[in-house]
XYZ file of C-alpha atoms in Angstrom:
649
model
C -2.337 84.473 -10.970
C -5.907 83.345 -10.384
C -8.676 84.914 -12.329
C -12.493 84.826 -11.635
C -14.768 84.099 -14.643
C -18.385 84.049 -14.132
C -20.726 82.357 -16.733
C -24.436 83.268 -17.116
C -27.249 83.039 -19.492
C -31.131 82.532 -20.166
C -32.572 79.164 -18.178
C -31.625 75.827 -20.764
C -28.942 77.206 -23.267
C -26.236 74.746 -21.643
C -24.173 76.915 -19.786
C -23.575 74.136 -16.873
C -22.631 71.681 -19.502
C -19.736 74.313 -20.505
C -19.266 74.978 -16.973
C -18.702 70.739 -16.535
C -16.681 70.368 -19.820
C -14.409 73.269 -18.720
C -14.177 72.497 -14.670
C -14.315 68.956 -15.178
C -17.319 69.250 -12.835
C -20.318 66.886 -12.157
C -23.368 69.087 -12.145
C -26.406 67.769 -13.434
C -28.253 69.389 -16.229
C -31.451 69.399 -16.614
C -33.662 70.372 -19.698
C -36.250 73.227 -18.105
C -35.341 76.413 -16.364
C -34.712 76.248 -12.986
C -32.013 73.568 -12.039
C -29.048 76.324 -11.301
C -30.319 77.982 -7.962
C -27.259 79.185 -6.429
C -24.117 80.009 -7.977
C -21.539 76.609 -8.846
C -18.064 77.339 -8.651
C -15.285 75.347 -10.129
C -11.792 75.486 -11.306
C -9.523 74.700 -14.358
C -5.911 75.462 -15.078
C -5.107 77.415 -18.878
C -1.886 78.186 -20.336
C -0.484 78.917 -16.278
C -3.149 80.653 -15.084
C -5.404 79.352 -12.581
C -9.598 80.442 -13.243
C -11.835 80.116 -10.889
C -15.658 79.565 -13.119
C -18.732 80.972 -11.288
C -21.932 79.383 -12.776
C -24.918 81.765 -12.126
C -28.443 80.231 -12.053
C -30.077 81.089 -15.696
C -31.827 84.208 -16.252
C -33.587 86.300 -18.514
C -33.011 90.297 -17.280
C -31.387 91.954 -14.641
C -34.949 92.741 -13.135
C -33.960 90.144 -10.119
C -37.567 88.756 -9.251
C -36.948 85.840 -7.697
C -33.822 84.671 -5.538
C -32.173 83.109 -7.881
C -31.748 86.028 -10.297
C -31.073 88.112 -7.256
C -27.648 85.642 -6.967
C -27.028 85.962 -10.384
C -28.091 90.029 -10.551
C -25.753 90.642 -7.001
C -22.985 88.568 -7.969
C -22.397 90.910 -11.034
C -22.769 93.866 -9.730
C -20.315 93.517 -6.254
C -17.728 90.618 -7.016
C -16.313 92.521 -10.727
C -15.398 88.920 -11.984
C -12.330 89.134 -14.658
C -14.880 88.368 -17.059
C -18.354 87.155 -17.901
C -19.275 84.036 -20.604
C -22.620 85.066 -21.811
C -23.814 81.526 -23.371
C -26.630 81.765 -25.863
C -28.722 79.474 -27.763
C -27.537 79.306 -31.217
C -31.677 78.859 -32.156
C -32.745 81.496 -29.881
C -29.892 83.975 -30.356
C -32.525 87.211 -30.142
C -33.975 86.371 -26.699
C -30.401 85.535 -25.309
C -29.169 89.004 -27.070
C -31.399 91.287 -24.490
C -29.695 89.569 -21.635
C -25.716 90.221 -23.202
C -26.940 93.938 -23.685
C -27.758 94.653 -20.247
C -24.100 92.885 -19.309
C -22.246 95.235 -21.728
C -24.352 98.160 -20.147
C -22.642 97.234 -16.580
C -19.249 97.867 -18.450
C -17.961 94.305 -17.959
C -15.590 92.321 -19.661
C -17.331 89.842 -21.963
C -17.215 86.659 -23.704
C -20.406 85.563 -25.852
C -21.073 81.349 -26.137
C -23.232 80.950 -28.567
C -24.276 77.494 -27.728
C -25.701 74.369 -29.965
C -24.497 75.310 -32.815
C -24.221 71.769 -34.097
C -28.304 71.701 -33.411
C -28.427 74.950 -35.733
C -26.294 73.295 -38.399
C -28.738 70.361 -38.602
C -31.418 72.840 -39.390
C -29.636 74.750 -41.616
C -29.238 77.606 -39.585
C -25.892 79.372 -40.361
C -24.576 82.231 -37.911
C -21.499 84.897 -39.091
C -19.866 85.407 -35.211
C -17.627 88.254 -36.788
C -20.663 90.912 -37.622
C -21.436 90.453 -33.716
C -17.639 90.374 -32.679
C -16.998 94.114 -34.433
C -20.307 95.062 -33.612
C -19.721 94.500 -29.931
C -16.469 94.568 -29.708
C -16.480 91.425 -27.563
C -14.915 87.789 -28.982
C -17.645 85.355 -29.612
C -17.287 82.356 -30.210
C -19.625 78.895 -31.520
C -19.706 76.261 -29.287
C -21.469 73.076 -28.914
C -21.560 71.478 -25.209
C -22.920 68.424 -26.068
C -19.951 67.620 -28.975
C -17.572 69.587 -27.348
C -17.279 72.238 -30.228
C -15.837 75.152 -29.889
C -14.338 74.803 -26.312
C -11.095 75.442 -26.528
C -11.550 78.870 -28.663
C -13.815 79.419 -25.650
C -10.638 78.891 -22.980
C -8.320 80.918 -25.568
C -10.775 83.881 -25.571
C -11.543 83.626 -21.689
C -7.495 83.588 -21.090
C -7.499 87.087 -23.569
C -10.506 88.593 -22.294
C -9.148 88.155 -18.703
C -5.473 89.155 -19.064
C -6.763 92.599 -20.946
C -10.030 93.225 -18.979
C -9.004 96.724 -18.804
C -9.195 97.749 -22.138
C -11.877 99.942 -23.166
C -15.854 98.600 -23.974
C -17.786 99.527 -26.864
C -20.110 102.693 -26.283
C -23.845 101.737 -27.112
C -24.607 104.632 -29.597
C -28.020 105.791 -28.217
C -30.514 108.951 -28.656
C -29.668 112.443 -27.874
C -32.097 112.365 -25.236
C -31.129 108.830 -23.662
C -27.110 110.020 -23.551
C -28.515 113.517 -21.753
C -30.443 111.934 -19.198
C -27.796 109.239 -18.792
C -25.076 112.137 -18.423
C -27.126 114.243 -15.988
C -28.123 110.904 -13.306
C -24.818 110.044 -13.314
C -23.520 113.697 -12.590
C -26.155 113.124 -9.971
C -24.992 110.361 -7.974
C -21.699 111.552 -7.542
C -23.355 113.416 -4.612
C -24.061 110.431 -3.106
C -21.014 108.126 -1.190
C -22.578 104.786 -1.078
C -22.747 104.889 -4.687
C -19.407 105.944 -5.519
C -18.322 102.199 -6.053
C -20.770 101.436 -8.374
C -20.807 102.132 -12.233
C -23.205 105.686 -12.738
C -23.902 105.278 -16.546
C -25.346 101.647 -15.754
C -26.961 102.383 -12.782
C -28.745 105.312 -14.810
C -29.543 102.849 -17.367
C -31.053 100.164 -14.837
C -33.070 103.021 -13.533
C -34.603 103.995 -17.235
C -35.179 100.119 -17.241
C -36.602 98.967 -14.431
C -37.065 102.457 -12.572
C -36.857 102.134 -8.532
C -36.833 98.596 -8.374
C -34.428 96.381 -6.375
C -32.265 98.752 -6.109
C -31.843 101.339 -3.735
C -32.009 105.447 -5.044
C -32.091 108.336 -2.527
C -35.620 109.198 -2.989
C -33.967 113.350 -3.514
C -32.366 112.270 -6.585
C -35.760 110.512 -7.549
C -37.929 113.606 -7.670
C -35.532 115.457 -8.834
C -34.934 113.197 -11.830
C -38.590 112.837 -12.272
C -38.999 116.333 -11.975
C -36.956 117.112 -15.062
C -37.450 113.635 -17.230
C -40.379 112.801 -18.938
C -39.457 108.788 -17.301
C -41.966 106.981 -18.994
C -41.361 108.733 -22.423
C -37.463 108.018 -21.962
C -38.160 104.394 -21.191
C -40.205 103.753 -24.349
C -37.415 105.183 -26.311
C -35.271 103.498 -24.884
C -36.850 100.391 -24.910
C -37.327 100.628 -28.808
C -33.193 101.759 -29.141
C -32.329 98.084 -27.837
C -35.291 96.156 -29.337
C -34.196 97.589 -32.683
C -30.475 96.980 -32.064
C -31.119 93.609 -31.200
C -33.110 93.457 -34.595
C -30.237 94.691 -36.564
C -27.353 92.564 -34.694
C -29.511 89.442 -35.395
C -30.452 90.224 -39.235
C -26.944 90.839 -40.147
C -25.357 88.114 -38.115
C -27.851 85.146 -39.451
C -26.901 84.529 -43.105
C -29.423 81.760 -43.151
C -32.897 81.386 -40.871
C -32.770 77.248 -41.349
C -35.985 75.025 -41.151
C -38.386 74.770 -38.741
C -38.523 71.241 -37.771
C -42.283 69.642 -38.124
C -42.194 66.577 -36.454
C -41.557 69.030 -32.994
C -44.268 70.587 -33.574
C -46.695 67.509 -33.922
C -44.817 66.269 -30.895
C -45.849 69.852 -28.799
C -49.143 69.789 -30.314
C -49.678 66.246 -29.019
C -47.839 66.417 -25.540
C -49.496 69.599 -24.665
C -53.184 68.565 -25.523
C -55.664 68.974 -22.641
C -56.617 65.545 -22.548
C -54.357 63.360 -24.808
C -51.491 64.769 -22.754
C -52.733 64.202 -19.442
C -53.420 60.717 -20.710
C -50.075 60.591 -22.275
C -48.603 61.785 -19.011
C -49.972 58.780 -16.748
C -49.494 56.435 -19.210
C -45.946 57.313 -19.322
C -45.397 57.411 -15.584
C -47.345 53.758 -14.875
C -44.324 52.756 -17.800
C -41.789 53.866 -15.347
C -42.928 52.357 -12.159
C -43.907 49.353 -14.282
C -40.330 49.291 -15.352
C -38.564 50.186 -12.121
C -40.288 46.582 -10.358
C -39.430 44.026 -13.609
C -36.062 45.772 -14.764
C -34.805 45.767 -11.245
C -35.863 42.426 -9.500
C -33.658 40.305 -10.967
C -31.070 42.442 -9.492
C -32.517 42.917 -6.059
C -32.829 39.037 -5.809
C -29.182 38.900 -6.118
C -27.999 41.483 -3.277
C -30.074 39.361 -1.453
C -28.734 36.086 -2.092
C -25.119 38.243 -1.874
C -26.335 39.626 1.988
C -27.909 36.510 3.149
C -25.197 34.239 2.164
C -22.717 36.908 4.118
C -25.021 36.606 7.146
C -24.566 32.641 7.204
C -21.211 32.347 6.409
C -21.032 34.893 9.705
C -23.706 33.224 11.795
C -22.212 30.744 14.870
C -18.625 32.004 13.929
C -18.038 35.014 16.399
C -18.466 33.274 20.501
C -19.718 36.136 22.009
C -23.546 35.774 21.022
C -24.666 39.260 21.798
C -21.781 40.566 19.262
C -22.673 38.066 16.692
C -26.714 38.538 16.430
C -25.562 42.270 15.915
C -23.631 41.687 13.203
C -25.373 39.063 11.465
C -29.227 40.336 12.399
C -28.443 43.832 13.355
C -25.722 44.933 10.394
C -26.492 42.659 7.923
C -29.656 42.358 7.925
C -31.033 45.980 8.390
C -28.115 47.765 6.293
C -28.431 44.474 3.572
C -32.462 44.574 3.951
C -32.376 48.248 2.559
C -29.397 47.829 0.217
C -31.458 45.711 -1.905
C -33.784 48.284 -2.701
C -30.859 50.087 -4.787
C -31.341 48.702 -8.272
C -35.332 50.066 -8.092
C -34.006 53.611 -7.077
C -31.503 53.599 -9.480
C -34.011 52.294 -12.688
C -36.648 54.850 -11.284
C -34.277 57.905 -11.474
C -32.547 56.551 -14.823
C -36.108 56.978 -16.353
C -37.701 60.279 -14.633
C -34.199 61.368 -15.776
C -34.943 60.408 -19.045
C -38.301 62.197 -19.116
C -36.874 65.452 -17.696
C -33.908 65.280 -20.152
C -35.691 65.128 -23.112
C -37.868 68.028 -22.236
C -40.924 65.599 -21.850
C -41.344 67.064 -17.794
C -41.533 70.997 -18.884
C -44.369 70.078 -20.855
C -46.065 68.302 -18.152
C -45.675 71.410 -16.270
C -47.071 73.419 -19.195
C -49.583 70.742 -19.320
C -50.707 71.230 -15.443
C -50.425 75.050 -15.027
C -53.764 75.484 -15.451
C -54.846 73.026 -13.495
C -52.374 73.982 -10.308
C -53.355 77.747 -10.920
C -56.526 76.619 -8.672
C -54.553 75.562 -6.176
C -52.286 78.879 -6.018
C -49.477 77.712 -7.393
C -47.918 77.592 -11.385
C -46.114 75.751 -13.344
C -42.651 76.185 -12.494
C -44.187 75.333 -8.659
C -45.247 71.694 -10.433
C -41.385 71.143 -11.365
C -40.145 71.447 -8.074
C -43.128 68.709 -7.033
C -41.440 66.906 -9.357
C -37.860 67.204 -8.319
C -39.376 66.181 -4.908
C -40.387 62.797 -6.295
C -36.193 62.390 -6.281
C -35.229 64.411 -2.803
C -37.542 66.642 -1.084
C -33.918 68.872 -0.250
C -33.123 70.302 -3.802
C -36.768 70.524 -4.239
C -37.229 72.758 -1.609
C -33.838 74.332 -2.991
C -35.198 74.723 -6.294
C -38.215 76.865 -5.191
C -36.038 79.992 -4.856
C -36.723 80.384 -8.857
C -40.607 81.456 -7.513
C -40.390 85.139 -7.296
C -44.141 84.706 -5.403
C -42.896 84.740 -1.569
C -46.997 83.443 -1.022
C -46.885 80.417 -3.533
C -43.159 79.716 -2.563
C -43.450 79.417 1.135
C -46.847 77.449 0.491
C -44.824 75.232 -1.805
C -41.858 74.693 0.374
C -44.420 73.082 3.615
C -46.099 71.260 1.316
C -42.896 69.856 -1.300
C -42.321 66.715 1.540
C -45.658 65.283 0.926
C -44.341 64.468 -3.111
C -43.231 60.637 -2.177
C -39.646 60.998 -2.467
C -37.079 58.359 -3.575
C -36.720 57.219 0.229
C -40.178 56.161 0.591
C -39.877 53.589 -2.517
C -38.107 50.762 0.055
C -40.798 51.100 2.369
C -43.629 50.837 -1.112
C -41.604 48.074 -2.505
C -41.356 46.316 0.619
C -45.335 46.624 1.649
C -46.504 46.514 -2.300
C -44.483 43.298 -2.735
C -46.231 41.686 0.532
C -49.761 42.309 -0.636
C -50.064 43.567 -3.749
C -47.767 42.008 -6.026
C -49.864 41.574 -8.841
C -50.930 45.320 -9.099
C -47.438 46.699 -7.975
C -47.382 49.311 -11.022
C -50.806 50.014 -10.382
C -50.291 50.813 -6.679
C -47.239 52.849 -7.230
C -48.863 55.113 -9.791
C -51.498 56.016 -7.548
C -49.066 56.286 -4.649
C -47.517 59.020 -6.379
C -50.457 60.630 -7.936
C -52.084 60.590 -4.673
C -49.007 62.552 -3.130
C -48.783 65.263 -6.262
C -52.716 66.033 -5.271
C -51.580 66.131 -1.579
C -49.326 68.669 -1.895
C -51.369 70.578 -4.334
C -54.203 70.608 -1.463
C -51.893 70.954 1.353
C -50.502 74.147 -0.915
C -53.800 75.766 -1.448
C -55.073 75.237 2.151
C -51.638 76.902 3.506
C -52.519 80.086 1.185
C -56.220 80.184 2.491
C -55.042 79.855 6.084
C -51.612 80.642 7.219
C -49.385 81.824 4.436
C -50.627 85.661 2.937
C -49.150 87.554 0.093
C -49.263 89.179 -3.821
C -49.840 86.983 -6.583
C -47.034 86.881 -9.322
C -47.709 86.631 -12.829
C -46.305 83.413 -14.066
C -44.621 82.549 -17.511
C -43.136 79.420 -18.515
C -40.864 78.402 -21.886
C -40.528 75.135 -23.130
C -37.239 73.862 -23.984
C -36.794 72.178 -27.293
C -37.067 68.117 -27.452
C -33.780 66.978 -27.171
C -32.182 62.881 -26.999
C -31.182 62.741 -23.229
C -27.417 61.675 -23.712
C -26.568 58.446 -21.688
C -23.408 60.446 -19.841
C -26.159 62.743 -18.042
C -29.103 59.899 -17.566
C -25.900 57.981 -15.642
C -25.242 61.483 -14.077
C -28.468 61.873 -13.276
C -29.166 58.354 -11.247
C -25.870 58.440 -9.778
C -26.454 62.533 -8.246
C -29.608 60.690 -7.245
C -28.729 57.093 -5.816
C -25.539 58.348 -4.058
C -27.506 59.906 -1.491
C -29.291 57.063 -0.345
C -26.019 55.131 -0.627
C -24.498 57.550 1.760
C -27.170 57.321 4.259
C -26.880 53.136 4.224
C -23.710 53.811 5.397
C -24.443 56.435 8.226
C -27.407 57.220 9.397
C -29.258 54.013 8.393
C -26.531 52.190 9.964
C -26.770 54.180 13.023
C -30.021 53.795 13.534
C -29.947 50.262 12.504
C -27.735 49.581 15.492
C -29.932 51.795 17.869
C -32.909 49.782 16.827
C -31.226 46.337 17.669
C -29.951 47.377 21.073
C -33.616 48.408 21.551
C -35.049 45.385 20.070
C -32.044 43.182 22.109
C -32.054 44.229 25.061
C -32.828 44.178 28.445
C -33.883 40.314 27.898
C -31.066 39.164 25.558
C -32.979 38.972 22.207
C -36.306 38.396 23.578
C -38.051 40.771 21.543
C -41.861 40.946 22.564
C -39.887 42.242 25.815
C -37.522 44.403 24.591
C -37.496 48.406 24.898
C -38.147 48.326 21.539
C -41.392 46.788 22.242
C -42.253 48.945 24.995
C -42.004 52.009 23.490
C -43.758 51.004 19.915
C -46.676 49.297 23.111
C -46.934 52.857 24.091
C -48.105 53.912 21.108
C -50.615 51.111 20.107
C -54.100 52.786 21.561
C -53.691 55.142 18.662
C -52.739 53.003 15.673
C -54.639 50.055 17.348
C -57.039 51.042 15.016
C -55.547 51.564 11.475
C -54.284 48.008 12.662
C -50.634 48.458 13.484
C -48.647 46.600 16.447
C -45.731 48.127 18.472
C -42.979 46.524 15.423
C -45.055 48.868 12.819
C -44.905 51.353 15.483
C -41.031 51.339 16.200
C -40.478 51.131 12.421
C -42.487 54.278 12.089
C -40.853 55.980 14.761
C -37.517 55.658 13.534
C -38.398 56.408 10.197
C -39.152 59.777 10.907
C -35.247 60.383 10.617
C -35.111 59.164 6.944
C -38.021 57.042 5.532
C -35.627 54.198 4.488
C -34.655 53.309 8.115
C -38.637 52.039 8.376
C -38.152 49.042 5.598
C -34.527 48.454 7.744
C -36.411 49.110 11.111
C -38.979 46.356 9.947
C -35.947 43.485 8.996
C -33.878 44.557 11.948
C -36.805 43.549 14.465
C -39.293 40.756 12.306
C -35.486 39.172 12.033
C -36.101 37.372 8.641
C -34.343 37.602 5.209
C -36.108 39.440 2.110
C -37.900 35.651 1.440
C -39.002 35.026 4.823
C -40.463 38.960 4.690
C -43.536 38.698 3.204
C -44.805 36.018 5.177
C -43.606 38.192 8.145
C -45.438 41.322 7.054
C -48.395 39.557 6.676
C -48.147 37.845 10.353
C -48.604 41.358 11.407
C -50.322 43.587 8.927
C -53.550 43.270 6.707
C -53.575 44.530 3.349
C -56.143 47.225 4.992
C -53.126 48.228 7.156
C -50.140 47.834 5.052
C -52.111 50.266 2.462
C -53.281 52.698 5.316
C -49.634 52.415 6.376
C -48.146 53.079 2.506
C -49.961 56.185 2.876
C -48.736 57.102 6.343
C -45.489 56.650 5.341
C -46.026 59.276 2.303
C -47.297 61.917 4.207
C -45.428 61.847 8.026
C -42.992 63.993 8.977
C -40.506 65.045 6.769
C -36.735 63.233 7.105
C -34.217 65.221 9.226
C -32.077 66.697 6.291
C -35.771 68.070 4.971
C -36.864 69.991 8.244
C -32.900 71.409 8.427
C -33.836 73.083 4.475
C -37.230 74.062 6.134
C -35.129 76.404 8.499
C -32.594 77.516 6.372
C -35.444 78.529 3.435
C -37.500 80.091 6.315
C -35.042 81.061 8.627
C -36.139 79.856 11.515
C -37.823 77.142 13.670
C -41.354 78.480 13.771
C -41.676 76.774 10.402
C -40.323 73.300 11.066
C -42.465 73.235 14.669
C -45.227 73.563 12.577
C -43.614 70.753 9.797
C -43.523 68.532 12.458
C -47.295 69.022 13.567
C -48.802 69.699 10.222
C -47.430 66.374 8.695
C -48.231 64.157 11.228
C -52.174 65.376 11.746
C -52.474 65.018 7.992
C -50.895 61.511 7.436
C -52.836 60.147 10.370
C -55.920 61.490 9.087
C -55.135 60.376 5.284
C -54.466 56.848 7.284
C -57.779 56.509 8.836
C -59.537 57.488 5.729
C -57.332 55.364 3.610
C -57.819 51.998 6.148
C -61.692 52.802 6.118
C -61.958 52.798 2.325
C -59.666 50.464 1.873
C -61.602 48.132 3.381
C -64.261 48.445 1.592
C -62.388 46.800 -1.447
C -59.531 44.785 0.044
């Protein structure tokens, strides 16, 4: 027998780290709200059952703003799962208490997690589960995801909870006046069919909640509810039943409140300074970039030796000369010139994953809301920017936590202009040509350059094209937490497997493409080649910014996934990485490689991007105008770049 167990809670209380300790699952976890947009599933074996685990994205209510919490909201009210995990923060049990109330209220079978416990018992914070357990009449148990506490109590009271679902729930005791109006909607509904599958006494509850709001109630029963309930009256009540319920669960339950500890504070106060934390913010990003070119060149000098020393062990041994220059210039050398960018991704994501993981990144965000308000969007919109900075896909994925449809939609066009990990080949190669001795430099305002593009390209959408309803905005701050190595190596690896994947498809592909092109028709004569017709077709307009038919080709074919432009440019220049920079330089100026650096960050966004353009948007209207949009603005940033570039270079 299969069962169906879902597991939900607020944003950051570790439910996907119980969801990978249980499933045996990969997921990455980040430390800020967010991360869990659609529902996971997964599945573990128990004792001879089989349970299939449904992670919901984290949320706070049932209210169902944004699409996220819709999943979550829907997914409890029409799939009846066997039972529901409710996983709290052991430090935060009161917030995460409102949430497991409204659960109990939709009469479902329920487990309560209350997670970190080992964090509480380093504080000094000691929590009785049994008050809550006969108090709720639900097993609860203490777990720790990070140590693994507590997890297999957690599988013994899933496997009970499950097998007796059907036994009765505990009746909340409230007010005369609540139970009478709860009594007399429900009698109500029964008139109507579509609602005969549904629970009454929680759908009158959701209704003294959060009245007429995502869900749908014949407007009939409305008036006549309204006609003999004083609504707003009833709500209050209501409202201070649970707050006070909470209060007494909570005060009974914690024998001892623990210790507030300082040196978070001093951290907070420090990080989230107006001006010390901006400062602290750059400074901490040049670190990275810094440490993404000296950590990793070592190791990029010896996939190089490893790829070039393939190629001329190759070279002269297969007859057939057209077969053997694609192999050994077409194969090796484009696929090897990109796979030695690996170690820099990897580095990079190891440390943004170590600023995200120890809950550095939410504070940026807290850090910029202000600031981003101006440009119509908020905080939580300035964590997706950042996500982009890895793939511009989940980023656009992750925006479905922004209950604004305006700020969302604004966010989603503008989300490929945050330079993501595919671009850094293309930097690395250009930035180690002509700038090597301000690489860090370079990269930092690469990607502070593209976080104010987007923030621009956001606020001109909203002014222009995209109309709607501000949302009011709220962000929390997760605690400061050691990133564990397991999920920084999670983390890189989620990351770096991507680009892996594409090195072996559609960099490949196009790899090939681009030396047939570049081959033929006049058997490796390149300056004659289709390749360099069709990049000669397009010289009168980059003529200009100071780019040749190879830049042009490069760029061309780049517009499928950015990498394929650093492979484009070592398919057709035909040189290994040390014979590159001199290459580069034949062609380009450091007035056009840095117009071209920002080219690159701004023009049209890879394929996989513009296919989660339609699916967000559902339809094509959107990536039409992608296509347009990106390509005016990089050429213009371009021309502007190249003209004040070289007033300095």
């Amino acid at each position: 027998m299969t069962f169906e167990i879902a597991i939900i809670g607020n944003p950051n209380v570790g439910k996907t780290s119980i969801f990978n300790i249980i499933t045996g699952s990969r997921q990455y976890i980040a430390n800020w709200p967010g991360v869990t947009v659609e529902k996971k599933v997964g599945s573990f074996k128990y004792k001879n059952h089989h349970f299939k685990l449904v992670d919901l994205p984290g949320i706070y209510t049932l209210s169902a703003q944004s699409d996220d919490e819709k999943v979550a909201r829907d997914y409890l009210i029409n799939e009846s799962p066997d039972a529901v995990v409710v996983v709290a923060d052991s430090l935060n049990l009161e917030r995460s208490m409102y949430l497991l109330i409204q659960i109990l209220e939709m009469n479902l079978p329920v487990i309560l997690a209350i997670n970190s416990i080992d964090e509480a018992y380093s504080k000094g914070k000691v929590i009785n589960p049994s008050f809550i357990e006969k108090t709720l009449n639900i097993p609860v148990v203490l777990t720790s995801a990070k140590k693994n506490i507590g997890i297999d109590q957690l599988l013994e009271a899933i496997h009970k909870t499950a097998e007796n679902k059907n036994i009765p729930l505990k009746k909340f005791a409230y007010t005369n006046s609540i139970n009478s109006f709860i009594n007399f909607f429900s009698k109500e509904l029964e008139k109507f069919d579509f609602l005969k599958s549904y629970d009454k006494r929680w759908l009158s509850i959701y209704y003294l909640e959060f009245g007429n709001k995502n869900l749908y109630y014949p407007e009939e029963l409305i008036k006549e509810i309204n006609s003999k309930f004083d609504i707003n009256k009833l709500k209050s009540e209501y409202m201070d039943w649970k707050f006070k319920f909470i209060s007494t669960v909570i005060k009974s339950s914690v024998i001892e409140q623990g210790r507030n500890w300082a040196m978070r504070d001093i951290l907070d106060h420090v990080m989230t300074h107006k001006i010390l934390g901006l400062l602290i913010y750059i400074v901490a990003l040049y670190f990275v970039f810094s440490l993404t070119f000296n950590i990793a060149s070592p190791l990029s000098d010896l996939i190089d030796i490893l790829f070039s020393n393939l190629g001329n062990s190759i070279n002269g041994k297969i007859p057939i000369p057209w077969l053997n220059s694609l192999i050994v210039d077409g194969i090796i050398g484009g696929v090897g010139g990109v796979l030695i960018f690996v170690p820099q991704l990897f580095v990079l994501f190891f440390f943004m994953g170590f600023l995200e993981e120890s809950g550095y990144l939410p504070r940026a965000a807290f850090l910029v809301d202000k600031l981003v308000r101006k440009f119509g969007l908020s905080g939580r919109s300035f964590m997706s920017i950042i996500l982009g900075f890895g793939c511009s896909v989940p980023a656009i994925m992750s925006t479905k936590t922004i209950a604004n449809k305006k700020e969302r939609m604004a966010l989603i066009l503008s989300i490929p202009f945050a330079s993501c990990s595919a671009r850094l080949p293309v930097y690395i190669l250009l930035i180690s040509a002509f700038f090597e001795k301000n690489a860090a430099t370079i990269l930092l305002f690469v990607y502070i350059s593209s976080i104010i593009l987007v923030l621009l390209s956001a606020k001109i959408l909203q002014i222009f094209f995209i109309k709607g309803e501000d949302v009011p905005f709220t962000i929390e701050l997760p605690r400061f937490r050691m990133p564990t190595f397991r999920n920084l190596i999670l983390y890189s690896w989620n990351r770096g497997k991507h680009f892996l994947e594409k090195a072996g498809g559609i960099i490949l592909i196009a790899t090939i493409f681009i030396w047939l092109l570049s081959y033929f028709p006049n058997n490796n004569d390149i300056a004659n080649s289709y390749a360099a017709y069709l990049g000669k077709f397009f010289e009168p307009i980059t003529q200009n910014l100071g780019w040749n038919w190879q830049t042009n080709i490069s760029l061309i074919f780049g517009a499928v996934a950015k990498e394929v432009v650093a492979s484009s440019y070592m398919t057709i220049l035909n040189v290994g990485e040390e014979g590159m920079n001199y290459a580069l330089q034949t062609i380009l100026s450091p007035q056009s490689a840095l117009a071209l650096i920002f080219f690159v960050l701004a023009y049209i966004p890879c394929f996989a991007t513009l296919s989660v353009i339609k699916q967000e948007t559902n339809g094509w209207k959107w990536v039409f105008f992608e296509l347009i949009y990106t390509l005016i603005v990089a050429y213009i940033i371009a021309n502007i770049v190249y003209v004040i570039g070289g007033i300095f270079l």
